[in-house]
């Protein structure tokens, strides 16, 4: 669509404002066209056309405008959108935030050059994700099951060990029944410290998993506007791995909070009317253009499962970043400071967690016939325990009935025995066993989510086993 | 044809210098790829358009071509069972031409021009016919007779009509001599999506839309022709509730609009509906459903258009005399699309960045709901149900607050309930419905004369419960007198037994009115007996330990719509268990006397 000519401007710059440059006298420039900005002192910075009027063009520069000058900077319009070279042997490599290899290895031999924004999957071509993934984490497998093709974020806070949880999942995750088919992992570091990225890499290396990983690094020290590209570049690579090479890809995006902050920064430099907390009104659509790239396509062998990580500012789940994410993703795993302080790892706070696709992946022929009722009952009893915990902090345990005290104790056991598992992998059977054991400590009449048969089959069995 | 030359590009919004005349809301085509767009502002020397497709690569100097016509939906047979995007492109056909991903420059007609439909005329040549009347019929599905209607403004004499036969949708079926000239009628018609279709008269609402959900049908009914909003934070169950309603409600035609929501949700509708039967007719649910999918990652202007496309299709079936129910998930995403376009136009924002015209747009949309007498004199209705996704779950935000002004059924979804996996998570005290009085009549005939009285009693119980729970937080439950603990016990049994209803339970996902009435009656009976027992001295909390009370709380799942006879058994078991408490009652009342003395 964009005319196939190259335009080179030497002196067209009229203004530089934050990440934006304004260029005059442009002709034939297309919206979202790729731009290279050449500074006088050398170096090429990537940019994109975001606004066009008859007398000016606005270019977003992703790699910083420091050192550019109006008179000397040159701007090159490339007549194509931002593309990524994808091809065989992309795994086992390290790339920068815009997808250029930085590990000293050879460049990627491009088999294709897709547009990094991707295209929306036609909803009629989607397959509903339903293959249960055993993550080895009880709170997820039993109560918030993950399926292939799902987007399930971790809502965390600083210092709660979300990267550790993510790398455990990346190592543990496998399908059940079939031979242990492992995920290819695309890890996108978005504005995180070098340590975080390096730690993840070392961890995976230690377990011999490095050959199935592609790392995309935009570090905290890299220009913030570049963060807008990193998840898109990583997902473009993931789409190639999934849909062309037929792999099951787990994409870890960390930290989406840094992404959103970069979005806010660029938006405010455009002078846009902000929505909540200064974030742009289109942040929902923008995040959706990233998260919706998870899924399965019918007739294609691979899949993209996303695990975005975001730190909730002030641990506030109603903050626009977790809030808008939660409205798009298919559930969320929420980490909690109180549990972390008590030394529970992973510090998963069950009540606000959710997996929306769980119902598609569990039950008869998939995990266990009684899995849905089991999860419901655990949730219902845990919620009651939680309510009683709040109550007893006011009226004291003495104000509670004997049955209530039993529930209270159940809640504590859930935290200390079920949720806490440190870095040990649990099979689904071990998780079930543990859960039924804890439920068997409650009186039957409180177990209204279980049928009589389920009580006979599981609860009574456990009581007699003791 | 009028043309314009682009000079300004900002995302999906373009400005261009016009040559010739453009109209507001005119459909236009952009560039050589002929992207579909709509005129949204006119100035002397510039037109502003919003583009319904990806605008990557557009450059100044490209040409916009006018169509002279407003953006319109194509109406005719072939919509049931299909899925369209926000501007009514048929997504199956798009996939078979363009592949797995939606690219740009997609040109596929909304309705299949090749397919032939068996057509039966119902008027003779020479007949006088008025606007909106039927000239012939197509048995589109086993249950739905698709009526070909004369355009509303084309009353006159039928000069010619086609005989019975199979025709493509664009073949002429009749010619009508009307005051505005000779009008040719085919199965295919067009209607501007932003203009409500006319009807003869609005009628008062008097029937419930039966949804099979107890908390809705029994407590907060939605009337046929009414409007309802379902606000709730993320994960509170809006989508599941809407899909459940779309599956089981007793409308003739369902319009389901995924407006700025997830692709996988639309895929699961496409997967589930064709496998499910309508409990009343036994027909596949997909046969009565039209799907509109403009997911969150599809172009934002088309998302804005999607609810109008959907409601126009809904009105089209309404005008054929059907009861139509439209579900829009979510109104907030539509409002955000409006906000985004408004922002690109640099309009002055009102609340939270939304344009000042948000309330009037919402009002116009919800007002398209109603029970009507069609131009042909048939009774029909269009019910509109929209979800609202308030940021941070805060109902004071503009979209929730303004929607509330125009709907009479408000189903507030509650985060605490959802987190405890109590579904549907409708908050029984924050929700309300002003359709109770107009549907009460219907229930008198289907749920027994005491239905309204029982419903009131349960609501009072819930209010009492809320009040007492506040006290429990201060003094502890054990400090309450038995009569108050009884209220808590009854409320707990009622909430678990009646209000809880899993959308995924095969027996309970749809609850027939008869089953609802039986369950209501049984709980009411339990409450009365429990009251007598506690007055006689039984400790209310011991009632909760009875196995039969556990069964009472599970009866929705355990007793199916076609084994209502089991309620008699359960009642007997309940009686036996409660009768067995009577000795305790004497013992304990004896004890109590001692305590009292
Ligand atoms: N009526 C229901 N019955 C059973 N489960 C439900 C029900 N409503 C919601 N859920 C559960 O809650 C999850 C989130 O519901 P959903 O409708 O997607 O929320 P929302 O649209 O409000 O974000 C679902 O995936 C499902 O597991
Ligand atoms: Mg939803």
Coordinates of C-alpha atoms in Angstrom, one line a residue, chain A residues 1-3 28-33 50-55 81 115 117-130 143-144 149-151 155 239 243 272-276 280-282 284-285 288-289 292-298 300 317-318 322-332 350-357 359-360 375-376 379-380 383 387 391 394-395 398-402 404 444-452 454-455, chain B residues 7-12 17 33 35 54-60 62 83 90-92 94-96 99-105 232-236 238-239 259-272 293 295-298 300 303 333 336 339-340 343-344 347 349 352-353 388-393 415 418-423 469 471-479 492 496 500 502 504 544-547 549-551 553-554 557-558:
Chain A
X1 CA 0.0 0.0 0.0
X2 CA 2.9 2.4 0.8
X3 CA 4.6 3.7 -2.3
X28 CA 3.9 10.0 0.1
X29 CA 4.6 9.1 3.7
X30 CA 2.2 6.4 5.1
X31 CA 0.7 5.9 8.5
X32 CA 2.7 3.6 10.8
X33 CA 5.5 3.5 8.3
X50 CA 2.0 8.1 13.9
X51 CA 0.4 11.3 12.6
X52 CA 0.2 12.9 9.2
X53 CA -1.1 16.4 8.3
X54 CA -0.5 18.2 5.0
X55 CA 2.3 20.3 6.5
X81 CA 5.7 -1.0 8.5
X115 CA 4.5 -7.0 10.6
X117 CA 1.7 -5.6 15.1
X118 CA 0.3 -8.9 13.8
X119 CA -3.2 -9.2 12.5
X120 CA -6.3 -10.2 14.5
X121 CA -7.1 -13.9 14.4
X122 CA -10.5 -14.3 12.8
X123 CA -12.7 -15.5 15.7
X124 CA -14.2 -18.2 13.5
X125 CA -10.8 -19.7 13.0
X126 CA -10.0 -19.9 16.7
X127 CA -10.1 -23.2 18.5
X128 CA -11.3 -23.0 22.0
X129 CA -8.2 -23.8 24.2
X130 CA -8.9 -27.0 26.2
X143 CA -8.2 -24.3 41.4
X144 CA -7.1 -22.1 38.5
X149 CA -3.6 -21.1 24.3
X150 CA -4.7 -19.2 27.4
X151 CA -3.5 -15.9 28.5
X155 CA -0.5 -9.9 39.2
X239 CA 3.7 -16.7 16.2
X243 CA 2.0 -21.4 13.7
X272 CA -3.7 13.3 24.5
X273 CA -6.6 13.7 26.9
X274 CA -5.8 11.0 29.5
X275 CA -8.2 8.6 31.1
X276 CA -7.6 7.2 34.7
X280 CA -4.4 6.9 27.7
X281 CA -8.1 6.1 27.0
X282 CA -7.0 3.5 24.4
X284 CA -7.5 -1.3 26.9
X285 CA -7.3 -1.7 23.1
X288 CA -5.7 -6.2 23.9
X289 CA -3.6 -6.0 20.8
X292 CA -5.2 -11.3 22.2
X293 CA -2.3 -12.8 20.4
X294 CA -2.5 -15.8 22.6
X295 CA -4.6 -18.7 21.3
X296 CA -5.0 -21.7 19.0
X297 CA -5.9 -21.6 15.4
X298 CA -7.8 -24.5 14.0
X300 CA -2.5 -25.4 12.9
X317 CA -5.6 -4.5 42.0
X318 CA -8.0 -1.7 40.9
X322 CA -4.1 -4.8 36.5
X323 CA -7.7 -3.7 36.0
X324 CA -7.5 -3.3 32.2
X325 CA -5.4 -6.4 32.0
X326 CA -7.9 -8.4 34.0
X327 CA -10.6 -7.3 31.7
X328 CA -8.7 -8.8 28.7
X329 CA -6.8 -11.8 30.0
X330 CA -8.5 -15.1 30.7
X331 CA -8.1 -14.9 34.4
X332 CA -5.2 -13.9 36.7
X350 CA -6.5 -17.7 46.1
X351 CA -9.7 -15.6 46.3
X352 CA -8.9 -13.0 43.6
X353 CA -7.4 -15.7 41.3
X354 CA -9.3 -17.0 38.4
X355 CA -8.9 -19.1 35.3
X356 CA -11.7 -18.5 32.9
X357 CA -10.8 -21.3 30.6
X359 CA -14.0 -25.3 32.7
X360 CA -12.9 -26.2 29.2
X375 CA -12.3 -26.9 43.0
X376 CA -15.6 -25.3 43.8
X379 CA -13.0 -22.3 47.0
X380 CA -16.2 -22.1 48.8
X383 CA -13.9 -18.2 51.2
X387 CA -14.6 -14.5 56.2
X391 CA -14.6 -11.9 61.9
X394 CA -12.7 -8.5 65.6
X395 CA -14.7 -10.7 67.9
X398 CA -14.3 -17.4 71.3
X399 CA -17.1 -15.7 69.4
X400 CA -17.0 -18.5 66.8
X401 CA -18.9 -21.8 67.0
X402 CA -17.0 -25.1 66.9
X404 CA -16.5 -22.2 62.5
X444 CA -20.0 -33.1 55.8
X445 CA -22.8 -30.7 56.2
X446 CA -20.5 -27.8 55.2
X447 CA -19.6 -29.5 51.9
X448 CA -22.6 -28.5 49.9
X449 CA -20.7 -28.3 46.6
X450 CA -20.0 -32.0 46.7
X451 CA -22.6 -34.6 45.8
X452 CA -23.3 -37.6 48.1
X454 CA -18.3 -37.5 45.9
X455 CA -18.4 -37.4 49.7
Chain B
X7 CA -4.7 15.6 4.0
X8 CA -4.7 14.5 7.7
X9 CA -4.4 11.1 9.3
X10 CA -4.6 10.2 13.0
X11 CA -5.1 6.5 13.6
X12 CA -8.6 5.5 12.4
X17 CA -10.7 18.1 1.2
X33 CA -8.2 -0.8 -1.3
X35 CA -11.5 0.6 3.1
X54 CA -6.6 -0.9 9.8
X55 CA -5.3 2.4 8.4
X56 CA -1.6 1.4 8.3
X57 CA 0.0 2.8 5.1
X58 CA -2.6 5.4 4.3
X59 CA -1.0 8.6 2.9
X60 CA -2.1 12.1 2.1
X62 CA -5.3 9.3 -1.4
X83 CA -21.1 -14.5 12.6
X90 CA -19.4 -12.4 7.3
X91 CA -16.5 -13.8 9.2
X92 CA -16.8 -17.4 7.9
X94 CA -13.9 -13.8 5.2
X95 CA -11.9 -16.7 6.6
X96 CA -12.4 -18.8 3.6
X99 CA -7.3 -17.1 5.8
X100 CA -6.9 -17.3 9.6
X101 CA -6.1 -13.6 10.2
X102 CA -8.2 -10.6 9.4
X103 CA -6.2 -8.4 7.1
X104 CA -7.2 -5.2 5.4
X105 CA -9.1 -4.5 2.3
X232 CA -19.4 -5.9 37.3
X233 CA -15.7 -5.8 37.7
X234 CA -13.6 -8.3 35.7
X235 CA -14.2 -11.9 36.4
X236 CA -17.6 -11.4 38.2
X238 CA -21.0 -10.9 33.1
X239 CA -20.1 -12.8 30.0
X259 CA -18.2 -5.8 21.4
X260 CA -14.5 -5.3 22.2
X261 CA -14.2 -8.5 24.2
X262 CA -12.2 -11.7 23.8
X263 CA -11.8 -13.8 20.7
X264 CA -11.9 -17.0 22.6
X265 CA -15.3 -16.2 24.0
X266 CA -16.7 -15.8 20.6
X267 CA -15.0 -19.1 19.6
X268 CA -16.6 -20.8 22.5
X269 CA -20.1 -19.5 21.6
X270 CA -19.5 -20.8 18.0
X271 CA -18.5 -24.1 19.4
X272 CA -21.2 -24.5 22.1
X293 CA -17.9 -10.3 16.9
X295 CA -13.2 -8.4 19.5
X296 CA -10.9 -6.1 21.5
X297 CA -8.1 -6.3 18.9
X298 CA -10.2 -5.6 15.9
X300 CA -12.0 0.3 17.2
X303 CA -16.5 -1.8 17.5
X333 CA -16.0 -1.1 25.3
X336 CA -14.5 3.6 25.0
X339 CA -14.1 8.1 23.6
X340 CA -11.1 7.1 21.4
X343 CA -10.2 12.1 21.5
X344 CA -8.7 11.9 18.0
X347 CA -13.3 17.3 21.1
X349 CA -14.1 15.8 27.0
X352 CA -13.3 10.7 32.5
X353 CA -12.4 11.7 28.9
X388 CA -21.0 -2.8 31.7
X389 CA -17.3 -3.1 32.7
X390 CA -16.7 -0.3 35.2
X391 CA -13.0 0.5 35.8
X392 CA -11.9 -0.9 39.2
X393 CA -15.5 -2.3 39.7
X415 CA -16.7 -9.3 43.3
X418 CA -17.5 -14.2 42.5
X419 CA -14.3 -14.7 44.5
X420 CA -16.1 -17.2 46.7
X421 CA -17.2 -18.9 43.5
X422 CA -20.8 -18.2 44.3
X423 CA -22.5 -17.9 40.9
X469 CA -24.3 -9.8 59.7
X471 CA -24.1 -7.1 64.2
X472 CA -22.3 -10.4 64.1
X473 CA -19.2 -8.6 63.1
X474 CA -19.4 -6.7 66.4
X475 CA -20.7 -9.2 69.0
X476 CA -20.1 -12.6 67.3
X477 CA -22.8 -15.0 66.1
X478 CA -23.1 -16.9 69.4
X479 CA -24.3 -13.7 71.1
X492 CA -28.0 -19.2 54.3
X496 CA -27.4 -21.6 48.7
X500 CA -26.8 -20.2 43.6
X502 CA -24.1 -22.9 38.1
X504 CA -22.1 -25.3 33.9
X544 CA -27.8 -26.7 59.6
X545 CA -26.3 -30.0 60.6
X546 CA -29.2 -32.1 59.2
X547 CA -28.3 -34.0 56.1
X549 CA -30.8 -29.4 54.8
X550 CA -27.6 -30.1 52.9
X551 CA -29.8 -31.7 50.2
X553 CA -29.1 -26.5 49.5
X554 CA -28.2 -28.8 46.5
X557 CA -28.2 -29.5 40.9
X558 CA -29.8 -32.8 42.2

